[in-house]
Tab-separated table of C-alpha atoms in Angstrom:
chain	number	residue	atom	x	y	z
A	1	MET	CA	28.208	-10.674	-7.505
A	2	SER	CA	25.918	-13.023	-5.607
A	3	ALA	CA	22.360	-11.709	-5.427
A	4	ILE	CA	19.794	-9.044	-6.210
A	5	ASP	CA	17.308	-7.443	-3.812
A	6	HIS	CA	13.576	-6.755	-4.178
A	7	ARG	CA	14.361	-3.311	-5.618
A	8	LEU	CA	16.433	-4.957	-8.370
A	9	GLN	CA	19.659	-3.603	-6.907
A	10	GLY	CA	22.710	-5.785	-7.230
A	11	ILE	CA	24.168	-7.011	-3.926
A	12	ILE	CA	27.947	-7.183	-4.113
A	13	HIS	CA	30.164	-8.772	-1.472
A	14	TYR	CA	33.749	-7.531	-1.663
A	15	GLN	CA	36.521	-7.678	0.936
A	16	GLN	CA	34.063	-8.501	3.743
A	17	GLN	CA	31.886	-5.504	2.786
A	18	THR	CA	28.438	-5.467	1.183
A	19	TYR	CA	27.515	-2.904	-1.456
A	20	PHE	CA	24.337	-2.164	-3.409
A	21	ALA	CA	24.483	-1.025	-7.034
A	22	GLN	CA	21.886	-0.289	-9.714
A	23	ASP	CA	22.074	-1.982	-13.124
A	24	VAL	CA	23.956	-5.019	-11.798
A	25	LEU	CA	22.536	-8.527	-12.140
A	26	PRO	CA	23.424	-11.832	-10.485
A	27	GLU	CA	26.069	-13.938	-12.216
A	28	GLU	CA	27.886	-10.872	-13.537
A	29	GLU	CA	31.473	-9.796	-13.325
A	30	VAL	CA	31.543	-6.008	-13.084
A	31	GLN	CA	33.769	-3.043	-12.440
A	32	LEU	CA	32.394	-0.733	-9.745
A	33	LYS	CA	33.153	2.544	-8.052
A	34	VAL	CA	32.383	2.803	-4.332
A	35	THR	CA	30.271	5.946	-3.779
A	36	GLY	CA	29.159	5.533	-0.158
A	37	LYS	CA	29.278	3.347	2.905
A	38	ARG	CA	27.161	0.662	1.231
A	39	LYS	CA	26.690	2.137	-2.239
A	40	ALA	CA	28.528	1.501	-5.473
A	41	GLN	CA	28.187	2.651	-9.063
A	42	LEU	CA	28.482	0.392	-12.096
A	43	LEU	CA	31.339	1.429	-14.371
A	44	LYS	CA	31.539	-1.535	-16.729
A	45	VAL	CA	30.056	-5.008	-17.214
A	46	LEU	CA	32.956	-7.379	-17.775
A	47	GLN	CA	30.879	-10.552	-18.069
A	48	ALA	CA	27.102	-10.199	-18.450
A	49	ASP	CA	24.356	-12.234	-16.846
A	50	PRO	CA	22.674	-14.239	-19.670
A	51	ARG	CA	19.368	-12.608	-18.699
A	52	ARG	CA	20.613	-9.086	-19.434
A	53	ILE	CA	18.970	-7.436	-22.460
A	54	LYS	CA	19.411	-4.091	-24.202
A	55	PRO	CA	17.169	-1.385	-22.683
A	56	ALA	CA	14.446	-0.184	-25.047
A	57	CYS	CA	14.315	3.382	-23.759
A	58	GLN	CA	16.677	5.984	-25.188
A	59	TYR	CA	16.900	7.671	-21.767
A	60	TYR	CA	17.956	4.578	-19.836
A	61	GLY	CA	20.967	5.327	-17.652
A	62	GLN	CA	20.021	9.009	-17.459
A	63	CYS	CA	16.419	9.024	-16.241
A	64	GLY	CA	15.923	7.803	-12.684
A	65	GLY	CA	13.021	5.484	-13.574
A	66	CYS	CA	12.482	2.101	-15.236
A	67	GLN	CA	15.559	0.410	-13.738
A	68	GLY	CA	14.203	-3.031	-14.590
A	69	GLN	CA	14.354	-2.821	-18.377
A	70	ILE	CA	17.733	-4.605	-18.533
A	71	LEU	CA	15.591	-7.702	-17.880
A	72	SER	CA	12.786	-9.217	-19.938
A	73	PHE	CA	9.218	-8.448	-18.880
A	74	ASP	CA	8.722	-11.864	-17.246
A	75	GLU	CA	12.167	-12.015	-15.681
A	76	GLN	CA	11.613	-8.764	-13.781
A	77	LEU	CA	8.875	-10.305	-11.645
A	78	ASN	CA	10.603	-13.692	-11.501
A	79	LEU	CA	13.606	-12.040	-9.834
A	80	LYS	CA	11.515	-9.868	-7.521
A	81	ALA	CA	9.362	-12.739	-6.221
A	82	PRO	CA	11.943	-14.720	-4.185
A	83	GLU	CA	13.397	-11.490	-2.788
A	84	VAL	CA	10.003	-10.222	-1.585
A	85	LYS	CA	9.374	-13.665	-0.074
A	86	ARG	CA	12.746	-13.535	1.691
A	87	LEU	CA	12.035	-10.022	2.955
A	88	ILE	CA	8.667	-10.990	4.450
A	89	GLU	CA	10.126	-14.084	6.108
A	90	GLN	CA	13.040	-12.084	7.486
A	91	LEU	CA	11.043	-9.180	8.956
A	92	SER	CA	7.585	-10.530	9.780
A	93	GLY	CA	8.129	-13.782	11.646
A	94	TYR	CA	6.248	-15.827	9.049
A	95	GLU	CA	8.353	-18.754	7.859
A	96	GLN	CA	8.391	-20.966	4.790
A	97	LEU	CA	5.802	-19.031	2.841
A	98	MET	CA	4.311	-20.632	-0.229
A	99	PRO	CA	5.422	-19.014	-3.513
A	100	PRO	CA	3.222	-16.043	-4.475
A	101	GLN	CA	0.763	-15.942	-7.338
A	102	LEU	CA	2.135	-13.695	-10.077
A	103	PHE	CA	0.034	-11.267	-12.102
A	104	TYR	CA	1.344	-9.583	-15.223
A	105	GLY	CA	-0.046	-6.777	-17.363
A	106	GLN	CA	1.472	-4.795	-20.217
A	107	ASP	CA	5.209	-4.351	-20.608
A	108	TRP	CA	4.906	-0.806	-22.054
A	109	ARG	CA	2.275	1.939	-22.498
A	110	TYR	CA	0.501	1.100	-19.239
A	111	ARG	CA	0.732	4.264	-17.100
A	112	ARG	CA	-2.325	6.527	-17.034
A	113	VAL	CA	-0.746	8.956	-14.545
A	114	THR	CA	2.654	10.616	-14.451
A	115	ARG	CA	4.449	13.563	-12.887
A	116	LEU	CA	6.977	15.544	-14.927
A	117	ALA	CA	9.497	17.886	-13.344
A	118	THR	CA	10.359	21.345	-14.646
A	119	TRP	CA	13.683	23.184	-14.549
A	120	PHE	CA	14.864	26.488	-15.951
A	121	ASP	CA	18.102	26.313	-17.936
A	122	HIS	CA	19.702	29.695	-18.609
A	123	ARG	CA	20.706	28.653	-22.119
A	124	ARG	CA	17.683	26.616	-23.208
A	125	GLY	CA	14.821	27.978	-21.103
A	126	TRP	CA	12.254	25.818	-19.313
A	127	GLN	CA	12.899	22.062	-19.482
A	128	LEU	CA	10.382	19.263	-18.960
A	129	GLY	CA	11.293	15.701	-17.971
A	130	PHE	CA	12.214	13.317	-15.171
A	131	ARG	CA	14.848	13.500	-12.458
A	132	GLN	CA	18.175	11.788	-13.004
A	133	SER	CA	18.981	8.748	-10.915
A	134	GLN	CA	19.991	9.816	-7.386
A	135	SER	CA	20.073	13.473	-8.439
A	136	LYS	CA	17.931	16.603	-8.548
A	137	GLN	CA	19.113	17.303	-12.090
A	138	LEU	CA	16.530	16.915	-14.840
A	139	VAL	CA	16.627	14.738	-17.955
A	140	GLN	CA	14.640	16.487	-20.683
A	141	ILE	CA	12.462	14.047	-22.628
A	142	ASP	CA	10.236	14.189	-25.680
A	143	SER	CA	8.601	10.775	-25.147
A	144	CYS	CA	8.173	8.030	-22.528
A	145	LEU	CA	7.610	4.362	-23.347
A	146	VAL	CA	5.617	3.503	-20.212
A	147	LEU	CA	3.021	6.249	-20.684
A	148	GLN	CA	-0.238	5.575	-22.425
A	149	GLU	CA	-0.128	7.102	-25.883
A	150	SER	CA	-2.605	9.875	-25.078
A	151	LEU	CA	-0.166	11.186	-22.429
A	152	ASN	CA	2.996	10.501	-24.416
A	153	ALA	CA	1.623	12.649	-27.261
A	154	LEU	CA	1.239	15.610	-24.895
A	155	ILE	CA	4.930	15.891	-23.982
A	156	PRO	CA	6.200	17.833	-27.061
A	157	PRO	CA	3.331	20.365	-27.049
A	158	LEU	CA	3.734	20.791	-23.280
A	159	GLN	CA	7.393	21.602	-23.838
A	160	GLY	CA	6.234	24.179	-26.356
A	161	LEU	CA	3.878	25.679	-23.765
A	162	LEU	CA	6.668	25.988	-21.205
A	163	ASN	CA	8.933	27.611	-23.794
A	164	ALA	CA	6.489	30.509	-23.848
A	165	PHE	CA	6.841	31.070	-20.080
A	166	SER	CA	9.357	33.633	-18.820
A	167	LYS	CA	12.235	32.841	-16.478
A	168	SER	CA	10.314	34.432	-13.609
A	169	ALA	CA	7.443	31.920	-13.845
A	170	LYS	CA	7.034	29.996	-10.582
A	171	LEU	CA	6.620	26.546	-12.114
A	172	GLY	CA	6.609	23.398	-10.041
A	173	HIS	CA	5.718	20.113	-11.699
A	174	VAL	CA	3.226	18.935	-14.320
A	175	GLU	CA	0.920	15.946	-13.863
A	176	LEU	CA	-0.813	14.111	-16.699
A	177	TYR	CA	-3.906	11.904	-16.425
A	178	ASP	CA	-5.421	9.597	-19.031
A	179	CYS	CA	-9.036	9.846	-17.937
A	180	LEU	CA	-12.561	10.646	-19.092
A	181	PRO	CA	-14.132	12.647	-20.638
A	182	GLN	CA	-10.689	13.688	-21.935
A	183	PRO	CA	-7.058	13.610	-20.745
A	184	ALA	CA	-6.150	16.119	-18.046
A	185	VAL	CA	-3.122	18.278	-17.233
A	186	ARG	CA	-2.403	19.587	-13.745
A	187	LEU	CA	0.077	22.457	-13.525
A	188	ARG	CA	1.568	23.032	-10.086
A	189	LEU	CA	2.937	26.509	-9.307
A	190	THR	CA	4.069	28.452	-6.265
A	191	SER	CA	2.241	31.635	-7.323
A	192	ALA	CA	-0.917	32.436	-9.261
A	193	LEU	CA	-0.889	32.495	-13.049
A	194	THR	CA	-0.539	35.858	-14.733
A	195	ALA	CA	-3.183	36.886	-17.275
A	196	LYS	CA	-0.800	36.024	-20.129
A	197	GLN	CA	0.075	32.623	-18.640
A	198	ARG	CA	-3.618	31.862	-18.147
A	199	GLN	CA	-4.259	32.691	-21.794
A	200	LEU	CA	-1.393	30.424	-22.922
A	201	CYS	CA	-2.658	27.503	-20.833
A	202	THR	CA	-6.234	27.919	-22.002
A	203	GLN	CA	-5.131	28.022	-25.629
A	204	PHE	CA	-3.009	24.888	-25.100
A	205	ALA	CA	-5.923	23.003	-23.515
A	206	ASN	CA	-8.311	23.897	-26.326
A	207	GLU	CA	-5.800	22.967	-29.036
A	208	GLN	CA	-4.878	19.636	-27.404
A	209	GLN	CA	-8.452	18.875	-26.270
A	210	VAL	CA	-7.533	18.307	-22.640
A	211	SER	CA	-8.819	19.499	-19.296
A	212	PHE	CA	-6.407	21.915	-17.606
A	213	PHE	CA	-6.193	22.159	-13.834
A	214	VAL	CA	-4.049	24.743	-12.029
A	215	SER	CA	-2.859	24.374	-8.443
A	216	ASP	CA	-0.915	27.029	-6.527
A	217	LEU	CA	-0.301	27.680	-2.829
A	218	LYS	CA	-3.670	29.395	-2.367
A	219	SER	CA	-6.150	27.807	-4.761
A	220	GLU	CA	-6.972	25.003	-7.192
A	221	GLN	CA	-9.204	25.363	-10.227
A	222	TYR	CA	-10.013	24.115	-13.707
A	223	LEU	CA	-9.121	26.550	-16.462
A	224	VAL	CA	-10.687	24.229	-19.022
A	225	GLY	CA	-12.985	21.308	-18.226
A	226	SER	CA	-14.749	20.565	-14.971
A	227	ASP	CA	-14.520	16.852	-14.243
A	228	CYS	CA	-12.202	13.826	-14.334
A	229	TYR	CA	-13.163	10.201	-13.887
A	230	TYR	CA	-12.175	6.668	-14.861
A	231	GLN	CA	-14.317	3.641	-15.516
A	232	LEU	CA	-14.084	0.557	-13.295
A	233	GLY	CA	-16.499	-1.950	-14.758
A	234	GLU	CA	-19.887	-0.229	-14.640
A	235	LEU	CA	-18.697	2.274	-12.034
A	236	ALA	CA	-17.510	5.828	-12.728
A	237	ILE	CA	-14.795	6.852	-10.250
A	238	HIS	CA	-14.554	10.652	-10.177
A	239	PHE	CA	-11.451	12.391	-8.823
A	240	THR	CA	-9.713	15.750	-8.739
A	241	PRO	CA	-6.290	16.041	-10.391
A	242	GLY	CA	-3.813	15.630	-7.557
A	243	ASP	CA	-5.803	12.801	-5.896
A	244	PHE	CA	-4.184	9.374	-5.812
A	245	ILE	CA	-5.422	6.879	-8.381
A	246	GLN	CA	-3.860	3.573	-9.441
A	247	VAL	CA	-1.521	4.077	-12.403
A	248	ASN	CA	-2.177	0.806	-14.245
A	249	PRO	CA	-5.858	0.458	-15.263
A	250	LEU	CA	-5.695	-3.149	-16.486
A	251	LEU	CA	-3.982	-4.500	-13.386
A	252	ASN	CA	-6.070	-2.284	-11.137
A	253	GLU	CA	-9.188	-4.062	-12.412
A	254	GLN	CA	-7.530	-7.425	-11.784
A	255	MET	CA	-6.518	-6.327	-8.275
A	256	VAL	CA	-10.073	-5.273	-7.429
A	257	GLN	CA	-11.351	-8.632	-8.682
A	258	LEU	CA	-8.690	-10.365	-6.593
A	259	ALA	CA	-9.863	-8.481	-3.497
A	260	GLN	CA	-13.448	-9.527	-4.150
A	261	GLN	CA	-12.481	-13.184	-4.582
A	262	TRP	CA	-9.988	-13.521	-1.751
A	263	LEU	CA	-12.139	-11.778	0.849
A	264	ALA	CA	-15.009	-14.114	-0.169
A	265	LEU	CA	-17.481	-11.299	0.412
A	266	LYS	CA	-21.051	-12.140	1.383
A	267	GLY	CA	-24.224	-10.116	1.473
A	268	GLU	CA	-24.235	-9.878	5.278
A	269	ASP	CA	-20.577	-8.782	5.610
A	270	ARG	CA	-19.601	-5.466	7.181
A	271	LEU	CA	-16.415	-4.257	5.479
A	272	LEU	CA	-13.827	-1.720	6.620
A	273	ASP	CA	-11.804	-0.067	3.824
A	274	LEU	CA	-8.774	1.816	5.182
A	275	TYR	CA	-6.846	4.389	3.129
A	276	SER	CA	-9.886	4.332	0.859
A	277	GLY	CA	-9.040	7.298	-1.381
A	278	VAL	CA	-11.884	8.230	-3.727
A	279	GLY	CA	-13.325	4.701	-3.658
A	280	ASN	CA	-11.297	2.467	-5.978
A	281	PHE	CA	-12.016	-0.566	-3.776
A	282	THR	CA	-14.900	0.829	-1.718
A	283	LEU	CA	-17.358	1.234	-4.570
A	284	PRO	CA	-17.058	-2.176	-6.292
A	285	LEU	CA	-16.865	-4.039	-2.960
A	286	ALA	CA	-19.894	-2.178	-1.597
A	287	LYS	CA	-22.023	-3.883	-4.250
A	288	GLN	CA	-21.325	-7.247	-2.579
A	289	VAL	CA	-21.736	-6.507	1.145
A	290	ARG	CA	-24.207	-5.140	3.646
A	291	SER	CA	-22.165	-2.058	4.530
A	292	VAL	CA	-18.754	-0.409	4.121
A	293	VAL	CA	-17.002	2.014	6.429
A	294	ALA	CA	-14.327	3.783	4.381
A	295	ILE	CA	-11.653	5.885	6.104
A	296	GLU	CA	-9.205	8.183	4.337
A	297	GLY	CA	-6.705	10.689	5.731
A	298	ILE	CA	-7.529	13.490	3.263
A	299	GLU	CA	-10.964	15.038	3.768
A	300	ARG	CA	-11.290	16.159	0.139
A	301	MET	CA	-10.951	12.564	-1.049
A	302	SER	CA	-13.465	11.358	1.550
A	303	GLU	CA	-15.910	13.962	0.276
A	304	GLN	CA	-15.259	12.785	-3.290
A	305	LEU	CA	-16.012	9.222	-2.181
A	306	ARG	CA	-19.359	10.383	-0.782
A	307	VAL	CA	-20.104	12.009	-4.120
A	308	ASN	CA	-19.014	8.881	-6.009
A	309	ALA	CA	-21.257	6.696	-3.843
A	310	LYS	CA	-24.228	8.921	-4.633
A	311	LEU	CA	-23.457	9.114	-8.360
A	312	ASN	CA	-23.175	5.315	-8.544
A	313	GLN	CA	-26.369	4.846	-6.464
A	314	LEU	CA	-24.653	3.072	-3.568
A	315	ASN	CA	-26.254	3.949	-0.235
A	316	ASN	CA	-24.446	1.479	2.054
A	317	ILE	CA	-21.142	3.422	2.294
A	318	LYS	CA	-20.081	5.562	5.239
A	319	ALA	CA	-17.060	7.651	4.173
A	320	LEU	CA	-15.013	9.187	7.000
A	321	SER	CA	-11.816	11.203	7.204
A	322	GLY	CA	-9.298	10.557	9.948
A	323	ASP	CA	-5.641	10.102	10.865
A	324	LEU	CA	-4.975	6.365	10.652
A	325	ASP	CA	-1.685	6.827	12.491
A	326	ASP	CA	-3.775	7.791	15.532
A	327	PRO	CA	-5.302	4.744	17.305
A	328	LYS	CA	-8.268	6.886	18.399
A	329	THR	CA	-9.473	7.055	14.784
A	330	LEU	CA	-10.465	3.380	14.793
A	331	ALA	CA	-11.650	3.226	18.415
A	332	GLY	CA	-14.897	1.265	18.569
A	333	ILE	CA	-15.054	0.675	14.823
A	334	CYS	CA	-13.119	-2.569	14.273
A	335	GLU	CA	-15.291	-4.479	16.764
A	336	THR	CA	-18.289	-3.999	14.471
A	337	ILE	CA	-16.473	-5.218	11.328
A	338	ASP	CA	-16.267	-8.642	9.663
A	339	LYS	CA	-13.533	-8.031	7.071
A	340	VAL	CA	-10.903	-5.375	6.365
A	341	LEU	CA	-9.040	-4.104	3.315
A	342	LEU	CA	-5.949	-1.897	3.758
A	343	ASP	CA	-4.181	-0.103	0.899
A	344	PRO	CA	-1.769	2.338	2.581
A	345	ALA	CA	0.927	4.591	1.152
A	346	ARG	CA	4.594	3.559	1.218
A	347	SER	CA	4.858	4.451	4.911
A	348	GLY	CA	2.678	1.455	5.763
A	349	ALA	CA	-0.129	0.863	8.239
A	350	GLN	CA	1.378	-0.066	11.616
A	351	THR	CA	-1.141	1.693	13.850
A	352	ALA	CA	-4.178	0.755	11.793
A	353	LEU	CA	-3.180	-2.898	11.522
A	354	GLU	CA	-2.567	-3.025	15.277
A	355	SER	CA	-6.141	-1.821	15.906
A	356	VAL	CA	-7.560	-4.324	13.416
A	357	ALA	CA	-5.546	-7.222	14.852
A	358	LYS	CA	-6.455	-6.376	18.451
A	359	ALA	CA	-10.129	-6.562	17.477
A	360	GLY	CA	-9.574	-10.015	15.940
A	361	VAL	CA	-11.207	-9.206	12.599
A	362	LYS	CA	-11.552	-12.529	10.776
A	363	ALA	CA	-10.148	-11.643	7.354
A	364	VAL	CA	-7.707	-8.876	6.421
A	365	LEU	CA	-6.492	-8.084	2.904
A	366	TYR	CA	-3.321	-5.965	2.950
A	367	ILE	CA	-2.267	-4.330	-0.339
A	368	ALA	CA	1.108	-2.601	-0.437
A	369	CYS	CA	3.294	-0.758	-2.918
A	370	ASP	CA	6.333	-1.165	-0.631
A	371	PRO	CA	7.051	-4.771	0.434
A	372	ALA	CA	9.558	-3.613	3.070
A	373	THR	CA	7.016	-1.651	5.119
A	374	MET	CA	4.439	-4.391	4.564
A	375	ALA	CA	6.880	-6.981	5.912
A	376	ARG	CA	7.437	-4.805	8.976
A	377	ASP	CA	3.670	-4.440	9.514
A	378	LEU	CA	3.009	-8.148	9.047
A	379	ALA	CA	5.028	-8.751	12.218
A	380	ILE	CA	2.036	-7.231	14.030
A	381	ALA	CA	-0.372	-9.686	12.417
A	382	HIS	CA	2.019	-12.526	13.284
A	383	LYS	CA	2.098	-11.387	16.929
A	384	TYR	CA	-1.689	-11.631	17.115
A	385	GLY	CA	-1.777	-15.116	15.587
A	386	TYR	CA	-2.946	-14.311	12.057
A	387	LYS	CA	-2.061	-16.763	9.296
A	388	ILE	CA	-1.118	-15.875	5.740
A	389	GLN	CA	-3.658	-17.778	3.659
A	390	ARG	CA	-2.333	-16.665	0.252
A	391	TRP	CA	-0.383	-13.860	-1.290
A	392	ALA	CA	0.410	-12.399	-4.697
A	393	LEU	CA	2.759	-10.093	-6.540
A	394	ILE	CA	1.230	-7.798	-9.148
A	395	ASN	CA	3.546	-6.273	-11.747
A	396	MET	CA	1.741	-2.942	-11.470
A	397	PHE	CA	4.870	-0.939	-12.316
A	398	SER	CA	6.481	-2.850	-15.166
A	399	GLN	CA	10.085	-1.885	-16.022
A	400	THR	CA	10.597	-0.354	-12.565
A	401	SER	CA	11.961	-1.623	-9.266
A	402	HIS	CA	8.508	-1.425	-7.655
A	403	VAL	CA	5.887	-4.137	-7.209
A	404	GLU	CA	2.404	-4.365	-5.673
A	405	THR	CA	2.089	-7.041	-2.971
A	406	VAL	CA	-1.243	-8.482	-1.789
A	407	VAL	CA	-1.525	-10.649	1.349
A	408	LEU	CA	-4.653	-12.317	2.749
A	409	LEU	CA	-4.557	-12.732	6.534
A	410	SER	CA	-6.921	-14.933	8.514
A	411	ALA	CA	-7.569	-15.008	12.254
A	412	ASP	CA	-8.868	-18.596	12.060
C-alpha cells in the first residue's frame, strides 16, 4: 500500500498492476480480493495505519456512504488536500500550487437534505434506507448520524408510513429537507397516489408536523404545507422540494462569505452567476454590486430566483434560464461582465468557462463538488493565461469521500 486518492480510495501497487480499494489507508498491510481490472475489495487488515479509527456508524461497511469515517474528522481533509492538489497539477497545467486553505464544519449531524431509497421485500414489505456500496441493494436504516436531528427523527415514522402501502404502490425515493417553516418530505412516485395513500400521507404529515410534497410523472403538489425556505443571514431563500440546495448550512454560509471576500466585490461591479439555482450566491452577492446576471439550466429554478429577488427586495438581478453547455447561451453576455462565479454540477463547466475565459473576465471564482472535473476545466483557464490566486477545500460532506473545492482565478 503506497497512497490514497482524493476519493479516499486506497491505491495498491501489486505485481506491476495498480488497484483501487475502499476502506484501505496508506501504511497498511492488507489482504485483498481482485474484483475488476483495476478494482479490489478489502478482505482483512493485517497491519493497520495508525490513523485508522473505529467507525461510529452501525451501518458502516453496508451502506454506500460515509466512507471516510475510518479516519478522524481532521484527518479526512488532511488526506484529501494533497491529493486534490496533485490532481489539479496533473490535469490543469498549473504547477507548484500553494497549499489550500482548509475549512471545517461539524463532524456529524450536518446534513439538512437527504434522499432515501425504497425497496419492496416480499417477506418484510417496503424498506427504507440507502444503497449498498457498489450495489443496487438497499440497506434498511432506522437512523443516520450525518442527518440533522429533525430529519433523523423522521426515519422510523416514515418506515411506518411505507409499511401501510401495498406491494403495488409505485414508490420511488423519499427526500427530506430541514427547512422553514417546518421540515419537508418529498415522496417520488411513478404513478399518482390513490385516495387511501393520499389519506395516509396527509395523516403522517399532520402527526409529524411536516410539509408533504408529492411528485409523480405528471404532476407535483403539496399535500400539506405550501412553502419551503432557508435563512441565509437576513435573506430568505425559497425553494421547491426537488430543487438543489447546499446540504451543509453552516459551511454554506462560510462559502458565501468566502465568495464575497475573494471576489472583492465593489458597488460598481457587474457580476455573472452561472448555475445560479434559486439564488444561494446570487442574492447575498447582489447586495454588494451594481447588477447580477444569473443563469440556470432549469427554468423553474430561474423563476424561483426571480421570486426570491422580489421577496428580498433586490431589484438588480436578471435571472435567465439557458443551456450552459451551449456556447450561444453566453454570447454577448461575458463582454459586459466584471466578475464571474461558477458553481456547476459534477459534470463541470467546460463550455461556460471557455466563454468566460475568451472574454477575459478579470476575476473568476469556480466552486466545484468534483475536483476531477474542476481540474479538467482549469486547463481551459490555464490556456487563456489565468492565474490561480488562492484556493480552498471546504469539508462540506464530512465523513464522505467528497469535498468542495473553491478556486479564485485572475486574468491579471
